[in-house]
Amino acid sequence: MSEIVKEAHGVTITEHAALKVRNLLEQEGRDDLRLRVAVQPGGCSGLIYQLFFDERLMEDDLVVDFSGVEVVVDKMSSPYIEGATVDFEDTIQKQGFTIDNPNASGSCACGDSFS
């Protein structure tokens, strides 16, 4: 089995989002999970974000540790989200993770997909 190389992927996470991730992991009682940010074909604008906890590390994964939160991006997704910032909003209007992506030239009305 080859060693997994941890390289920078260009995605950042705000301290507020990192705190929320740490709290969720504590609630799950798991210390073996990472936050995976990926891009997949789909949605009304062409590409959709995927944001989920993952225990696996693949050979082509790029990993960066943010104060104890490992953020993982696969090499195929990396060019689409390089420079993006993951944040967490907690307002009366919206609660959840958001992705501010400077590479997105447009998005759909629902905000779940981009081009």
PDB file of C-alpha atoms in Angstrom:
ATOM      1  CA  MET A   1       0.000   0.000   0.000  1.00  0.00           C
ATOM      2  CA  SER A   2       1.404   3.386  -0.954  1.00  0.00           C
ATOM      3  CA  GLU A   3       1.697   6.231   1.504  1.00  0.00           C
ATOM      4  CA  ILE A   4      -0.912   8.971   1.210  1.00  0.00           C
ATOM      5  CA  VAL A   5       0.713  12.313   0.489  1.00  0.00           C
ATOM      6  CA  LYS A   6      -0.890  15.260   2.231  1.00  0.00           C
ATOM      7  CA  GLU A   7      -0.746  18.259  -0.066  1.00  0.00           C
ATOM      8  CA  ALA A   8      -2.427  21.631   0.120  1.00  0.00           C
ATOM      9  CA  HIS A   9      -5.634  21.907  -1.873  1.00  0.00           C
ATOM     10  CA  GLY A  10      -6.387  25.627  -1.715  1.00  0.00           C
ATOM     11  CA  VAL A  11      -9.662  25.327   0.225  1.00  0.00           C
ATOM     12  CA  THR A  12      -9.898  27.125   3.561  1.00  0.00           C
ATOM     13  CA  ILE A  13     -12.343  26.832   6.435  1.00  0.00           C
ATOM     14  CA  THR A  14     -13.317  29.659   8.763  1.00  0.00           C
ATOM     15  CA  GLU A  15     -12.761  29.277  12.493  1.00  0.00           C
ATOM     16  CA  HIS A  16     -16.552  29.367  13.009  1.00  0.00           C
ATOM     17  CA  ALA A  17     -17.010  26.460  10.565  1.00  0.00           C
ATOM     18  CA  ALA A  18     -14.092  24.530  12.091  1.00  0.00           C
ATOM     19  CA  LEU A  19     -15.666  24.933  15.544  1.00  0.00           C
ATOM     20  CA  LYS A  20     -18.994  23.613  14.216  1.00  0.00           C
ATOM     21  CA  VAL A  21     -17.226  20.616  12.625  1.00  0.00           C
ATOM     22  CA  ARG A  22     -15.387  19.859  15.888  1.00  0.00           C
ATOM     23  CA  ASN A  23     -18.685  20.059  17.808  1.00  0.00           C
ATOM     24  CA  LEU A  24     -20.406  17.708  15.352  1.00  0.00           C
ATOM     25  CA  LEU A  25     -17.543  15.218  15.571  1.00  0.00           C
ATOM     26  CA  GLU A  26     -17.690  15.326  19.385  1.00  0.00           C
ATOM     27  CA  GLN A  27     -21.439  14.649  19.238  1.00  0.00           C
ATOM     28  CA  GLU A  28     -20.777  11.659  16.984  1.00  0.00           C
ATOM     29  CA  GLY A  29     -18.065  10.431  19.348  1.00  0.00           C
ATOM     30  CA  ARG A  30     -15.717   9.943  16.398  1.00  0.00           C
ATOM     31  CA  ASP A  31     -12.164  11.130  16.000  1.00  0.00           C
ATOM     32  CA  ASP A  32     -11.474   9.269  12.762  1.00  0.00           C
ATOM     33  CA  LEU A  33     -13.615  11.442  10.461  1.00  0.00           C
ATOM     34  CA  ARG A  34     -12.530  14.221   8.111  1.00  0.00           C
ATOM     35  CA  LEU A  35     -14.549  16.906   6.362  1.00  0.00           C
ATOM     36  CA  ARG A  36     -14.611  16.078   2.654  1.00  0.00           C
ATOM     37  CA  VAL A  37     -15.353  18.831   0.132  1.00  0.00           C
ATOM     38  CA  ALA A  38     -16.023  17.563  -3.374  1.00  0.00           C
ATOM     39  CA  VAL A  39     -17.547  18.604  -6.680  1.00  0.00           C
ATOM     40  CA  GLN A  40     -19.740  16.286  -8.749  1.00  0.00           C
ATOM     41  CA  PRO A  41     -21.565  16.733 -12.060  1.00  0.00           C
ATOM     42  CA  GLY A  42     -25.226  17.607 -11.555  1.00  0.00           C
ATOM     43  CA  GLY A  43     -27.600  20.305 -10.449  1.00  0.00           C
ATOM     44  CA  CYS A  44     -29.204  22.897 -12.661  1.00  0.00           C
ATOM     45  CA  SER A  45     -25.939  24.807 -13.212  1.00  0.00           C
ATOM     46  CA  GLY A  46     -23.688  21.855 -14.051  1.00  0.00           C
ATOM     47  CA  LEU A  47     -21.770  21.076 -10.834  1.00  0.00           C
ATOM     48  CA  ILE A  48     -22.847  20.483  -7.250  1.00  0.00           C
ATOM     49  CA  TYR A  49     -20.906  20.675  -4.009  1.00  0.00           C
ATOM     50  CA  GLN A  50     -20.691  17.722  -1.695  1.00  0.00           C
ATOM     51  CA  LEU A  51     -19.743  18.326   1.924  1.00  0.00           C
ATOM     52  CA  PHE A  52     -19.693  15.329   4.247  1.00  0.00           C
ATOM     53  CA  PHE A  53     -17.739  13.452   6.898  1.00  0.00           C
ATOM     54  CA  ASP A  54     -15.535  10.680   5.571  1.00  0.00           C
ATOM     55  CA  GLU A  55     -13.359   8.131   7.339  1.00  0.00           C
ATOM     56  CA  ARG A  56     -11.539   7.123   4.154  1.00  0.00           C
ATOM     57  CA  LEU A  57      -8.470   8.680   2.602  1.00  0.00           C
ATOM     58  CA  MET A  58      -7.868   7.871  -1.041  1.00  0.00           C
ATOM     59  CA  GLU A  59      -4.482   7.880  -2.734  1.00  0.00           C
ATOM     60  CA  ASP A  60      -5.173  11.109  -4.661  1.00  0.00           C
ATOM     61  CA  ASP A  61      -6.669  13.053  -1.723  1.00  0.00           C
ATOM     62  CA  LEU A  62      -5.305  16.445  -0.737  1.00  0.00           C
ATOM     63  CA  VAL A  63      -5.504  17.117   3.008  1.00  0.00           C
ATOM     64  CA  VAL A  64      -5.042  20.241   5.119  1.00  0.00           C
ATOM     65  CA  ASP A  65      -5.447  20.402   8.904  1.00  0.00           C
ATOM     66  CA  PHE A  66      -7.240  23.473  10.290  1.00  0.00           C
ATOM     67  CA  SER A  67      -6.890  23.498  14.076  1.00  0.00           C
ATOM     68  CA  GLY A  68      -7.674  19.807  14.370  1.00  0.00           C
ATOM     69  CA  VAL A  69     -10.176  19.631  11.510  1.00  0.00           C
ATOM     70  CA  GLU A  70      -8.831  17.783   8.493  1.00  0.00           C
ATOM     71  CA  VAL A  71     -10.349  19.070   5.257  1.00  0.00           C
ATOM     72  CA  VAL A  72     -10.019  16.628   2.362  1.00  0.00           C
ATOM     73  CA  VAL A  73     -10.393  17.379  -1.353  1.00  0.00           C
ATOM     74  CA  ASP A  74      -9.860  14.860  -4.137  1.00  0.00           C
ATOM     75  CA  LYS A  75      -7.538  15.901  -6.982  1.00  0.00           C
ATOM     76  CA  MET A  76     -10.367  15.983  -9.553  1.00  0.00           C
ATOM     77  CA  SER A  77     -12.411  18.440  -7.455  1.00  0.00           C
ATOM     78  CA  SER A  78      -9.473  20.628  -6.487  1.00  0.00           C
ATOM     79  CA  PRO A  79      -9.290  22.840  -9.619  1.00  0.00           C
ATOM     80  CA  TYR A  80     -13.003  23.682  -9.329  1.00  0.00           C
ATOM     81  CA  ILE A  81     -12.823  24.794  -5.701  1.00  0.00           C
ATOM     82  CA  GLU A  82      -9.273  26.083  -5.248  1.00  0.00           C
ATOM     83  CA  GLY A  83      -9.496  29.326  -3.296  1.00  0.00           C
ATOM     84  CA  ALA A  84     -12.952  28.491  -1.894  1.00  0.00           C
ATOM     85  CA  THR A  85     -13.864  29.135   1.733  1.00  0.00           C
ATOM     86  CA  VAL A  86     -16.134  26.913   3.806  1.00  0.00           C
ATOM     87  CA  ASP A  87     -18.110  28.807   6.434  1.00  0.00           C
ATOM     88  CA  PHE A  88     -21.014  28.086   8.766  1.00  0.00           C
ATOM     89  CA  GLU A  89     -24.026  30.401   8.971  1.00  0.00           C
ATOM     90  CA  ASP A  90     -26.298  30.413  11.977  1.00  0.00           C
ATOM     91  CA  THR A  91     -28.917  33.093  11.514  1.00  0.00           C
ATOM     92  CA  ILE A  92     -32.689  33.261  11.778  1.00  0.00           C
ATOM     93  CA  GLN A  93     -32.849  32.922   7.982  1.00  0.00           C
ATOM     94  CA  LYS A  94     -30.324  30.174   7.397  1.00  0.00           C
ATOM     95  CA  GLN A  95     -28.349  27.561   9.266  1.00  0.00           C
ATOM     96  CA  GLY A  96     -25.725  25.441   7.603  1.00  0.00           C
ATOM     97  CA  PHE A  97     -22.402  25.269   5.848  1.00  0.00           C
ATOM     98  CA  THR A  98     -21.730  27.554   2.905  1.00  0.00           C
ATOM     99  CA  ILE A  99     -19.028  27.559   0.254  1.00  0.00           C
ATOM    100  CA  ASP A 100     -17.777  30.837  -1.196  1.00  0.00           C
ATOM    101  CA  ASN A 101     -16.100  29.812  -4.439  1.00  0.00           C
ATOM    102  CA  PRO A 102     -14.261  32.420  -6.551  1.00  0.00           C
ATOM    103  CA  ASN A 103     -14.131  29.919  -9.454  1.00  0.00           C
ATOM    104  CA  ALA A 104     -17.912  29.779  -9.861  1.00  0.00           C
ATOM    105  CA  SER A 105     -19.007  31.842 -12.841  1.00  0.00           C
ATOM    106  CA  GLY A 106     -22.689  31.383 -11.998  1.00  0.00           C
ATOM    107  CA  SER A 107     -25.038  29.521  -9.730  1.00  0.00           C
ATOM    108  CA  CYS A 108     -28.639  28.380  -9.659  1.00  0.00           C
ATOM    109  CA  ALA A 109     -31.416  30.047  -7.744  1.00  0.00           C
ATOM    110  CA  CYS A 110     -31.342  27.409  -5.011  1.00  0.00           C
ATOM    111  CA  GLY A 111     -27.600  27.969  -4.484  1.00  0.00           C
ATOM    112  CA  ASP A 112     -26.758  24.253  -4.514  1.00  0.00           C
ATOM    113  CA  SER A 113     -25.059  24.114  -7.887  1.00  0.00           C
ATOM    114  CA  PHE A 114     -22.633  26.250  -9.856  1.00  0.00           C
ATOM    115  CA  SER A 115     -20.903  26.534 -13.201  1.00  0.00           C
TER     116      SER A 115
END
